[in-house]
PDB file of C-alpha atoms in Angstrom:
ATOM      1  CA  UNK J  12       5.841  37.416 -20.967  1.00  0.00           C
ATOM      2  CA  UNK J  13       4.826  39.517 -18.001  1.00  0.00           C
ATOM      3  CA  UNK J  14       2.825  42.701 -18.159  1.00  0.00           C
ATOM      4  CA  UNK J  15       2.119  45.278 -15.500  1.00  0.00           C
ATOM      5  CA  UNK J  16      -0.341  44.222 -12.795  1.00  0.00           C
ATOM      6  CA  UNK J  17      -3.984  45.371 -12.810  1.00  0.00           C
ATOM      7  CA  UNK J  18      -6.404  45.173  -9.849  1.00  0.00           C
ATOM      8  CA  UNK J  19     -10.108  44.454 -10.300  1.00  0.00           C
ATOM      9  CA  UNK J  20     -11.812  46.752  -7.911  1.00  0.00           C
ATOM     10  CA  UNK J  21     -15.345  46.331  -9.180  1.00  0.00           C
ATOM     11  CA  UNK J  22     -16.384  44.957 -12.518  1.00  0.00           C
ATOM     12  CA  UNK J  23     -19.464  43.369 -13.859  1.00  0.00           C
ATOM     13  CA  UNK J  24     -18.062  41.850 -17.088  1.00  0.00           C
ATOM     14  CA  UNK J  25     -14.518  40.424 -17.187  1.00  0.00           C
ATOM     15  CA  UNK J  26     -12.585  39.566 -20.400  1.00  0.00           C
ATOM     16  CA  UNK J  27      -8.776  39.818 -20.139  1.00  0.00           C
ATOM     17  CA  UNK J  28      -6.813  38.912 -23.346  1.00  0.00           C
ATOM     18  CA  UNK J  29      -3.153  38.806 -24.380  1.00  0.00           C
ATOM     19  CA  UNK J  30      -1.628  38.054 -27.802  1.00  0.00           C
ATOM     20  CA  UNK J  31       1.750  36.460 -28.265  1.00  0.00           C
ATOM     21  CA  UNK J  32       3.738  35.542 -31.401  1.00  0.00           C
ATOM     22  CA  UNK J  33       4.810  31.982 -31.198  1.00  0.00           C
ATOM     23  CA  UNK J  34       7.541  32.520 -33.783  1.00  0.00           C
ATOM     24  CA  UNK J  35      10.030  33.329 -31.060  1.00  0.00           C
ATOM     25  CA  UNK J  36       9.377  30.125 -29.278  1.00  0.00           C
ATOM     26  CA  UNK J  37      11.290  26.859 -30.105  1.00  0.00           C
ATOM     27  CA  UNK J  38       9.510  24.595 -32.518  1.00  0.00           C
ATOM     28  CA  UNK J  39       8.522  21.107 -31.233  1.00  0.00           C
ATOM     29  CA  UNK J  40       8.667  22.171 -27.604  1.00  0.00           C
ATOM     30  CA  UNK J  41       5.687  21.759 -25.291  1.00  0.00           C
ATOM     31  CA  UNK J  42       4.755  24.941 -23.519  1.00  0.00           C
ATOM     32  CA  UNK J  43       2.491  25.620 -20.557  1.00  0.00           C
ATOM     33  CA  UNK J  44       0.601  28.903 -20.130  1.00  0.00           C
ATOM     34  CA  UNK J  45      -0.837  30.402 -16.839  1.00  0.00           C
ATOM     35  CA  UNK J  46      -2.172  33.711 -15.567  1.00  0.00           C
ATOM     36  CA  UNK J  47      -0.366  35.018 -12.422  1.00  0.00           C
ATOM     37  CA  UNK J  48      -2.759  36.448  -9.940  1.00  0.00           C
ATOM     38  CA  UNK J  49      -3.407  37.371  -6.341  1.00  0.00           C
ATOM     39  CA  UNK J  50      -6.831  36.628  -4.887  1.00  0.00           C
ATOM     40  CA  UNK J  51      -7.271  39.178  -2.064  1.00  0.00           C
ATOM     41  CA  UNK J  52      -9.072  38.695   1.270  1.00  0.00           C
ATOM     42  CA  UNK J  53     -11.836  41.031   0.091  1.00  0.00           C
ATOM     43  CA  UNK J  54     -12.432  38.991  -3.107  1.00  0.00           C
ATOM     44  CA  UNK J  55     -16.147  38.654  -3.871  1.00  0.00           C
ATOM     45  CA  UNK J  56     -18.318  37.631  -6.852  1.00  0.00           C
ATOM     46  CA  UNK J  57     -16.321  34.639  -7.942  1.00  0.00           C
ATOM     47  CA  UNK J  58     -18.969  32.023  -7.320  1.00  0.00           C
ATOM     48  CA  UNK J  59     -19.272  31.195 -10.990  1.00  0.00           C
ATOM     49  CA  UNK J  60     -16.559  29.443 -12.917  1.00  0.00           C
ATOM     50  CA  UNK J  61     -14.228  31.571 -15.059  1.00  0.00           C
ATOM     51  CA  UNK J  62     -13.026  30.473 -18.525  1.00  0.00           C
ATOM     52  CA  UNK J  63      -9.434  30.233 -19.540  1.00  0.00           C
ATOM     53  CA  UNK J  64      -8.294  29.525 -23.021  1.00  0.00           C
ATOM     54  CA  UNK J  65      -5.744  29.514 -25.750  1.00  0.00           C
ATOM     55  CA  UNK J  66      -6.664  30.379 -29.348  1.00  0.00           C
ATOM     56  CA  UNK J  67      -4.663  29.600 -32.474  1.00  0.00           C
ATOM     57  CA  UNK J  68      -5.975  30.903 -35.819  1.00  0.00           C
ATOM     58  CA  UNK J  69      -7.519  28.033 -37.848  1.00  0.00           C
ATOM     59  CA  UNK J  70      -5.503  25.409 -35.876  1.00  0.00           C
ATOM     60  CA  UNK J  71      -6.848  24.636 -32.386  1.00  0.00           C
ATOM     61  CA  UNK J  72      -8.538  26.107 -29.411  1.00  0.00           C
ATOM     62  CA  UNK J  73      -8.119  24.867 -25.855  1.00  0.00           C
ATOM     63  CA  UNK J  74     -10.561  26.056 -23.152  1.00  0.00           C
ATOM     64  CA  UNK J  75     -11.047  25.116 -19.503  1.00  0.00           C
ATOM     65  CA  UNK J  76     -13.017  26.366 -16.493  1.00  0.00           C
ATOM     66  CA  UNK J  77     -11.640  27.178 -13.098  1.00  0.00           C
ATOM     67  CA  UNK J  78     -13.276  27.949  -9.792  1.00  0.00           C
ATOM     68  CA  UNK J  79     -11.527  30.915  -8.135  1.00  0.00           C
ATOM     69  CA  UNK J  80     -13.819  30.967  -5.094  1.00  0.00           C
ATOM     70  CA  UNK J  81     -12.685  27.748  -3.475  1.00  0.00           C
ATOM     71  CA  UNK J  82      -9.392  26.339  -2.273  1.00  0.00           C
ATOM     72  CA  UNK J  83      -7.231  29.071  -3.569  1.00  0.00           C
ATOM     73  CA  UNK J  84      -4.685  30.763  -1.212  1.00  0.00           C
ATOM     74  CA  UNK J  85      -5.360  34.456  -0.439  1.00  0.00           C
ATOM     75  CA  UNK J  86      -2.879  37.314  -0.671  1.00  0.00           C
ATOM     76  CA  UNK J  87      -0.069  35.555  -2.486  1.00  0.00           C
ATOM     77  CA  UNK J  88       0.895  35.191  -6.068  1.00  0.00           C
ATOM     78  CA  UNK J  89      -0.521  32.019  -7.618  1.00  0.00           C
ATOM     79  CA  UNK J  90      -0.618  30.662 -11.104  1.00  0.00           C
ATOM     80  CA  UNK J  91      -3.978  29.786 -12.710  1.00  0.00           C
ATOM     81  CA  UNK J  92      -3.286  27.245 -15.493  1.00  0.00           C
ATOM     82  CA  UNK J  93      -4.612  28.147 -18.958  1.00  0.00           C
ATOM     83  CA  UNK J  94      -3.424  25.218 -21.040  1.00  0.00           C
ATOM     84  CA  UNK J  95      -0.590  23.629 -22.871  1.00  0.00           C
ATOM     85  CA  UNK J  96       0.515  23.461 -26.551  1.00  0.00           C
ATOM     86  CA  UNK J  97       3.393  22.197 -28.709  1.00  0.00           C
ATOM     87  CA  UNK J  98       4.707  24.958 -31.020  1.00  0.00           C
ATOM     88  CA  UNK J  99       4.372  23.457 -34.445  1.00  0.00           C
ATOM     89  CA  UNK J 100       5.014  24.529 -38.031  1.00  0.00           C
ATOM     90  CA  UNK J 101       1.215  24.453 -38.420  1.00  0.00           C
ATOM     91  CA  UNK J 102       0.831  27.071 -35.752  1.00  0.00           C
ATOM     92  CA  UNK J 103       3.563  29.185 -37.312  1.00  0.00           C
ATOM     93  CA  UNK J 104       1.945  29.029 -40.742  1.00  0.00           C
ATOM     94  CA  UNK J 105      -1.329  30.505 -39.346  1.00  0.00           C
ATOM     95  CA  UNK J 106       0.251  33.857 -38.563  1.00  0.00           C
ATOM     96  CA  UNK J 107       2.078  32.481 -35.527  1.00  0.00           C
ATOM     97  CA  UNK J 108      -0.017  34.348 -33.050  1.00  0.00           C
ATOM     98  CA  UNK J 109      -1.866  32.964 -30.122  1.00  0.00           C
ATOM     99  CA  UNK J 110      -4.434  34.592 -27.920  1.00  0.00           C
ATOM    100  CA  UNK J 111      -4.699  33.896 -24.232  1.00  0.00           C
ATOM    101  CA  UNK J 112      -7.821  34.832 -22.224  1.00  0.00           C
ATOM    102  CA  UNK J 113      -9.539  34.789 -18.945  1.00  0.00           C
ATOM    103  CA  UNK J 114     -13.292  35.448 -19.017  1.00  0.00           C
ATOM    104  CA  UNK J 115     -15.900  35.753 -16.435  1.00  0.00           C
ATOM    105  CA  UNK J 116     -19.062  33.484 -16.769  1.00  0.00           C
ATOM    106  CA  UNK J 117     -22.005  34.438 -19.060  1.00  0.00           C
ATOM    107  CA  UNK J 118     -23.942  35.502 -15.989  1.00  0.00           C
ATOM    108  CA  UNK J 119     -23.265  39.271 -15.331  1.00  0.00           C
ATOM    109  CA  UNK J 120     -22.543  40.011 -11.679  1.00  0.00           C
ATOM    110  CA  UNK J 121     -20.142  42.224  -9.765  1.00  0.00           C
ATOM    111  CA  UNK J 122     -16.710  40.938  -8.956  1.00  0.00           C
ATOM    112  CA  UNK J 123     -13.715  42.437  -7.108  1.00  0.00           C
ATOM    113  CA  UNK J 124     -10.456  41.505  -5.282  1.00  0.00           C
ATOM    114  CA  UNK J 125      -8.159  39.952  -7.850  1.00  0.00           C
ATOM    115  CA  UNK J 126      -4.921  41.429  -9.088  1.00  0.00           C
ATOM    116  CA  UNK J 127      -3.746  40.129 -12.406  1.00  0.00           C
ATOM    117  CA  UNK J 128       0.043  40.424 -12.798  1.00  0.00           C
ATOM    118  CA  UNK J 129       0.264  38.839 -16.248  1.00  0.00           C
ATOM    119  CA  UNK J 130       0.787  35.700 -18.194  1.00  0.00           C
ATOM    120  CA  UNK J 131       3.619  33.277 -18.044  1.00  0.00           C
ATOM    121  CA  UNK J 132       4.582  31.006 -20.997  1.00  0.00           C
ATOM    122  CA  UNK J 133       7.328  28.473 -20.322  1.00  0.00           C
ATOM    123  CA  UNK J 134       8.658  25.203 -21.597  1.00  0.00           C
ATOM    124  CA  UNK J 135       7.167  22.154 -19.840  1.00  0.00           C
ATOM    125  CA  UNK J 136       9.485  19.364 -18.842  1.00  0.00           C
TER     126      UNK J 136
END
């Protein structure tokens, strides 16, 4: 699933979310999820870790933190891993919908210079 790109020009609070119905995915297959982004040369305010996660109603939640300020290439599309999951009958019974998110830290500070193209969900070998 890819959505139109959005550029963060200047925001204090960041909370990007997408929802996806897992019913169209093959059951028993392991999937990986990632945000597709460009970190521009003028990116600022990313000194604090961002949180990335997958939410499945009443089943499980996976969350991790990522440092977008260090060791990331600039001005090219990269994937920021969110997590992995196996599409199971338990997930499908719980409405079959997952939520994918990217959030800034709890500290409010101004950020800019990232373009978010969307989310990729693909089978993992």
